[in-house]
Coordinates of C-alpha atoms in Angstrom, one line a residue:
X29 CA 24.0 9.9 -12.5
X30 CA 26.1 9.7 -9.3
X31 CA 24.8 9.1 -5.9
X32 CA 25.0 12.8 -4.8
X33 CA 22.9 14.0 -7.8
X34 CA 20.3 11.3 -7.2
X35 CA 20.0 12.1 -3.5
X36 CA 19.7 15.8 -4.3
X37 CA 16.8 15.2 -6.6
X38 CA 15.0 12.8 -4.2
X39 CA 15.4 14.9 -1.1
X40 CA 12.8 17.5 -2.2
X41 CA 11.2 19.8 0.4
X42 CA 7.9 18.0 0.0
X43 CA 9.4 14.6 0.6
X44 CA 11.3 15.9 3.7
X45 CA 8.2 17.5 5.1
X46 CA 6.1 14.3 4.6
X47 CA 9.0 12.3 6.2
X48 CA 9.2 14.6 9.2
X49 CA 5.4 14.4 9.7
X50 CA 5.6 10.6 9.5
X51 CA 8.4 10.5 12.1
X52 CA 6.6 12.9 14.5
X53 CA 3.3 11.0 14.2
X54 CA 4.9 7.6 14.7
X55 CA 6.8 8.8 17.8
X56 CA 3.4 10.0 19.2
X57 CA 1.9 6.6 18.5
X58 CA 4.7 4.7 20.1
X59 CA 4.6 6.8 23.3
X60 CA 0.8 7.1 23.4
X61 CA 0.2 3.5 22.5
X62 CA 2.6 2.0 25.0
X63 CA 2.5 4.5 27.9
X64 CA -0.3 7.0 27.8
X65 CA -3.4 5.2 26.7
X66 CA -5.2 2.9 29.2
X67 CA -5.8 -0.8 29.0
X68 CA -9.0 -2.1 27.6
X69 CA -11.5 -3.5 30.1
X70 CA -11.9 -6.8 28.3
X71 CA -8.7 -7.2 26.3
X72 CA -6.2 -5.6 28.6
X73 CA -2.8 -4.6 27.0
X74 CA -3.7 -6.6 23.8
X75 CA -5.7 -3.6 22.6
X76 CA -2.5 -1.7 22.0
X77 CA -2.1 -3.8 18.8
X78 CA -5.0 -1.7 17.5
X79 CA -2.7 1.3 17.0
X80 CA -0.8 -0.7 14.3
X81 CA -3.5 -3.0 13.0
X82 CA -6.2 -0.4 12.1
X83 CA -3.9 2.2 10.5
X84 CA -2.1 -0.4 8.4
X85 CA -5.4 -1.7 7.1
X86 CA -6.5 1.8 6.3
X87 CA -3.3 2.5 4.4
X88 CA -3.5 -0.8 2.5
X89 CA -7.0 0.2 1.3
X90 CA -5.8 3.6 0.4
X91 CA -2.8 2.3 -1.5
X92 CA -4.9 0.0 -3.6
X93 CA -7.4 2.7 -4.4
X94 CA -4.5 5.0 -5.4
X95 CA -3.3 2.2 -7.7
X96 CA -6.7 2.0 -9.3
X97 CA -7.1 5.8 -9.7
X98 CA -3.6 6.1 -11.2
X99 CA -4.3 3.2 -13.5
X100 CA -7.6 4.8 -14.7
X101 CA -5.7 8.1 -15.3
X102 CA -3.2 6.2 -17.5
X103 CA -6.0 4.5 -19.5
X104 CA -8.0 7.7 -19.9
X105 CA -5.3 10.2 -20.6
X106 CA -4.5 10.9 -24.2
X107 CA -0.7 10.8 -23.8
X108 CA -0.6 7.8 -21.5
X109 CA 1.9 9.3 -19.2
X110 CA 4.1 6.6 -17.7
X111 CA 4.2 8.6 -14.5
X112 CA 0.7 7.4 -13.7
X113 CA 1.8 3.8 -14.2
X114 CA 4.8 4.2 -11.9
X115 CA 2.7 5.7 -9.2
X116 CA 0.3 2.8 -9.6
X117 CA 3.1 0.3 -9.3
X118 CA 4.8 2.0 -6.4
X119 CA 1.5 2.3 -4.5
X120 CA 0.7 -1.3 -5.0
X121 CA 4.1 -2.4 -3.7
X122 CA 3.7 -0.3 -0.5
X123 CA 0.1 -1.5 -0.2
X124 CA 1.2 -5.1 -0.2
X125 CA 3.6 -4.4 2.6
X126 CA 1.0 -2.8 4.7
X127 CA -1.6 -5.5 4.0
X128 CA 0.9 -8.1 5.1
X129 CA 1.5 -6.0 8.3
X130 CA -2.3 -6.0 8.8
X131 CA -2.6 -9.7 8.6
X132 CA 0.5 -10.2 10.9
X133 CA -0.8 -7.8 13.6
X134 CA -4.2 -9.3 13.3
X135 CA -2.9 -12.8 13.8
X136 CA -1.1 -11.7 16.9
X137 CA -4.2 -10.0 18.2
X138 CA -6.3 -13.1 17.3
X139 CA -3.9 -15.4 19.2
X140 CA -4.5 -13.3 22.3
X141 CA -8.3 -12.8 22.0
X142 CA -9.4 -15.9 20.0
X143 CA -6.7 -18.3 21.1
X144 CA -5.5 -19.0 17.5
X145 CA -3.3 -17.2 15.0
X146 CA -5.7 -17.9 12.2
X147 CA -9.3 -18.8 11.7
X148 CA -11.2 -19.2 8.4
X149 CA -13.2 -16.1 9.2
X150 CA -14.8 -14.0 6.4
X151 CA -12.7 -10.9 7.2
X152 CA -9.4 -12.8 7.5
X153 CA -10.1 -14.9 4.4
X154 CA -11.1 -12.0 2.2
X155 CA -8.2 -9.9 3.4
X156 CA -5.7 -12.8 2.6
X157 CA -7.3 -13.1 -0.9
X158 CA -6.9 -9.4 -1.4
X159 CA -3.2 -9.6 -0.5
X160 CA -2.7 -12.6 -2.9
X161 CA -4.5 -10.6 -5.7
X162 CA -2.1 -7.7 -5.4
X163 CA 0.9 -10.0 -5.2
X164 CA -0.4 -11.3 -8.5
X165 CA -0.7 -7.8 -9.8
X166 CA 2.9 -7.1 -9.0
X167 CA 3.9 -10.4 -10.7
X168 CA 2.0 -9.3 -13.9
X169 CA 3.9 -6.0 -13.8
X170 CA 7.2 -8.0 -14.0
X171 CA 6.3 -9.8 -17.2
X172 CA 8.0 -9.0 -20.4
X173 CA 7.0 -6.4 -23.0
X174 CA 7.2 -2.7 -23.5
X175 CA 6.4 -0.1 -20.9
X176 CA 3.1 0.6 -22.5
X177 CA 2.1 -3.1 -22.5
X178 CA 3.1 -3.3 -18.9
X179 CA 1.0 -0.3 -18.0
X180 CA -2.1 -1.5 -20.0
X181 CA -2.3 -5.0 -18.6
X182 CA -1.6 -3.7 -15.1
X183 CA -4.2 -1.0 -15.3
X184 CA -6.9 -3.5 -16.2
X185 CA -6.0 -5.8 -13.3
X186 CA -5.9 -2.9 -10.9
X187 CA -9.4 -1.7 -11.8
X188 CA -10.7 -5.2 -11.3
X189 CA -8.8 -5.9 -8.1
X190 CA -9.9 -2.7 -6.3
X191 CA -13.5 -4.1 -6.4
X192 CA -12.5 -6.5 -3.7
X193 CA -12.0 -3.8 -1.1
X194 CA -15.8 -3.3 -0.4
X195 CA -16.1 -7.0 0.0
X196 CA -13.3 -7.1 2.6
X197 CA -14.6 -4.1 4.5
X198 CA -18.2 -5.2 4.7
X199 CA -17.5 -8.9 5.2
X200 CA -18.2 -8.6 8.9
X201 CA -21.7 -7.4 8.1
X202 CA -22.4 -9.8 5.2
X203 CA -21.4 -13.0 7.1
X204 CA -21.2 -14.1 10.6
X205 CA -17.7 -13.1 11.7
X206 CA -15.4 -13.4 14.7
X207 CA -14.0 -10.0 13.8
X208 CA -15.5 -7.1 15.6
X209 CA -17.3 -4.3 13.8
X210 CA -15.8 -1.0 13.2
X211 CA -15.2 1.0 16.4
X212 CA -14.7 4.4 14.8
X213 CA -16.5 4.3 11.4
X214 CA -19.6 2.6 12.8
X215 CA -22.9 3.0 11.1
X216 CA -24.6 4.5 14.2
X217 CA -21.9 7.1 14.7
X218 CA -21.4 6.0 18.4
X219 CA -17.7 5.9 19.2
X220 CA -17.1 3.9 22.3
X221 CA -13.5 4.6 22.9
X222 CA -11.4 6.5 25.5
X223 CA -10.4 10.0 24.3
X224 CA -6.6 9.3 24.5
X225 CA -7.1 6.0 22.7
X226 CA -9.1 7.7 19.9
X227 CA -6.5 10.5 19.6
X228 CA -3.6 8.0 19.4
X229 CA -5.4 5.9 16.9
X230 CA -6.2 8.9 14.6
X231 CA -2.6 10.1 14.9
X232 CA -1.5 6.6 14.0
X233 CA -3.7 6.8 10.8
X234 CA -2.0 10.1 9.9
X235 CA 1.4 8.8 10.7
X236 CA 1.0 5.6 8.6
X237 CA -0.6 7.6 5.8
X238 CA 2.4 10.0 5.7
X239 CA 4.7 7.0 5.8
X240 CA 2.8 5.5 2.8
X241 CA 3.1 8.8 0.9
X242 CA 6.8 9.1 1.7
X243 CA 7.5 5.6 0.5
X244 CA 5.5 6.0 -2.7
X245 CA 7.4 9.2 -3.5
X246 CA 10.7 7.5 -3.3
X247 CA 9.7 4.3 -4.9
X248 CA 8.2 5.9 -8.0
X249 CA 11.4 7.8 -8.5
X250 CA 13.3 4.5 -8.4
X251 CA 10.9 3.1 -10.9
X252 CA 11.4 6.1 -13.1
X253 CA 15.2 5.5 -13.1
X254 CA 14.7 1.8 -13.9
X255 CA 12.4 2.7 -16.8
X256 CA 15.0 5.2 -18.1
X257 CA 17.7 2.6 -17.9
X258 CA 15.6 0.1 -19.7
X259 CA 14.8 2.6 -22.5
X260 CA 18.5 3.5 -22.7
X261 CA 19.5 -0.1 -23.0
X262 CA 16.8 -0.6 -25.7
X263 CA 18.0 2.4 -27.7
X264 CA 21.6 1.1 -27.5
X265 CA 20.5 -2.4 -28.7
X266 CA 18.6 -0.9 -31.6
X267 CA 21.6 1.3 -32.6
X268 CA 23.8 -1.8 -32.4
X269 CA 21.4 -3.7 -34.5
X270 CA 21.2 -0.9 -37.1
X271 CA 25.0 -0.8 -37.3
X272 CA 25.2 -4.5 -37.8
X273 CA 22.6 -4.2 -40.6
X274 CA 24.6 -1.4 -42.3
X275 CA 27.8 -3.4 -42.1
X276 CA 26.1 -6.4 -43.7
X277 CA 25.0 -4.2 -46.6

């Protein structure tokens, strides 16, 4: 397959639409986050990190949930379609990137508000553990074996790893934490946020979600090509082995 054919297959209308939505939303976030929204009364300009920190955390959760759902679909489906496994793997890869962005932006925010880049806080510690878990998941996917073996062991780990997300999310309520409670999805429903700030934050969530979807679409296609190449190489090796056996006879 040449480069032009590959690009033609990847650049589907859906992918282009999602990409355009991601670009438009992210442009709004940049302009709104830096120039339109006001400073926070207590945190000043440091609050602008929120427009990256909160959406990346949301997308990381979403990515790991998608990985678990796709893994469950592979386990429960009769034909065990490898498409589910590739979506699970692609979503986990993107989720790890966004989880790392969450920790990085959170450390910068913490340096300004707490005076330190890191603290052994329940939210920070459980989030770091979640990141390490999914790095391990990706490492397991890279082990040897057939595609079906890869999918099976990865699916089991994904269904176990996703159980960490509630622990991370509710850690600020379960233990004494430096991390503030949720500002938007609070239990009492009282949103204490300026209208322009809330709008920019919600657009950021949409923009980062579209970016996640766009990346997964492309990544799972790359994984499909890699799987096809692996199967082609395996078939060629088997044919060569069969030819050798026939010659020996």
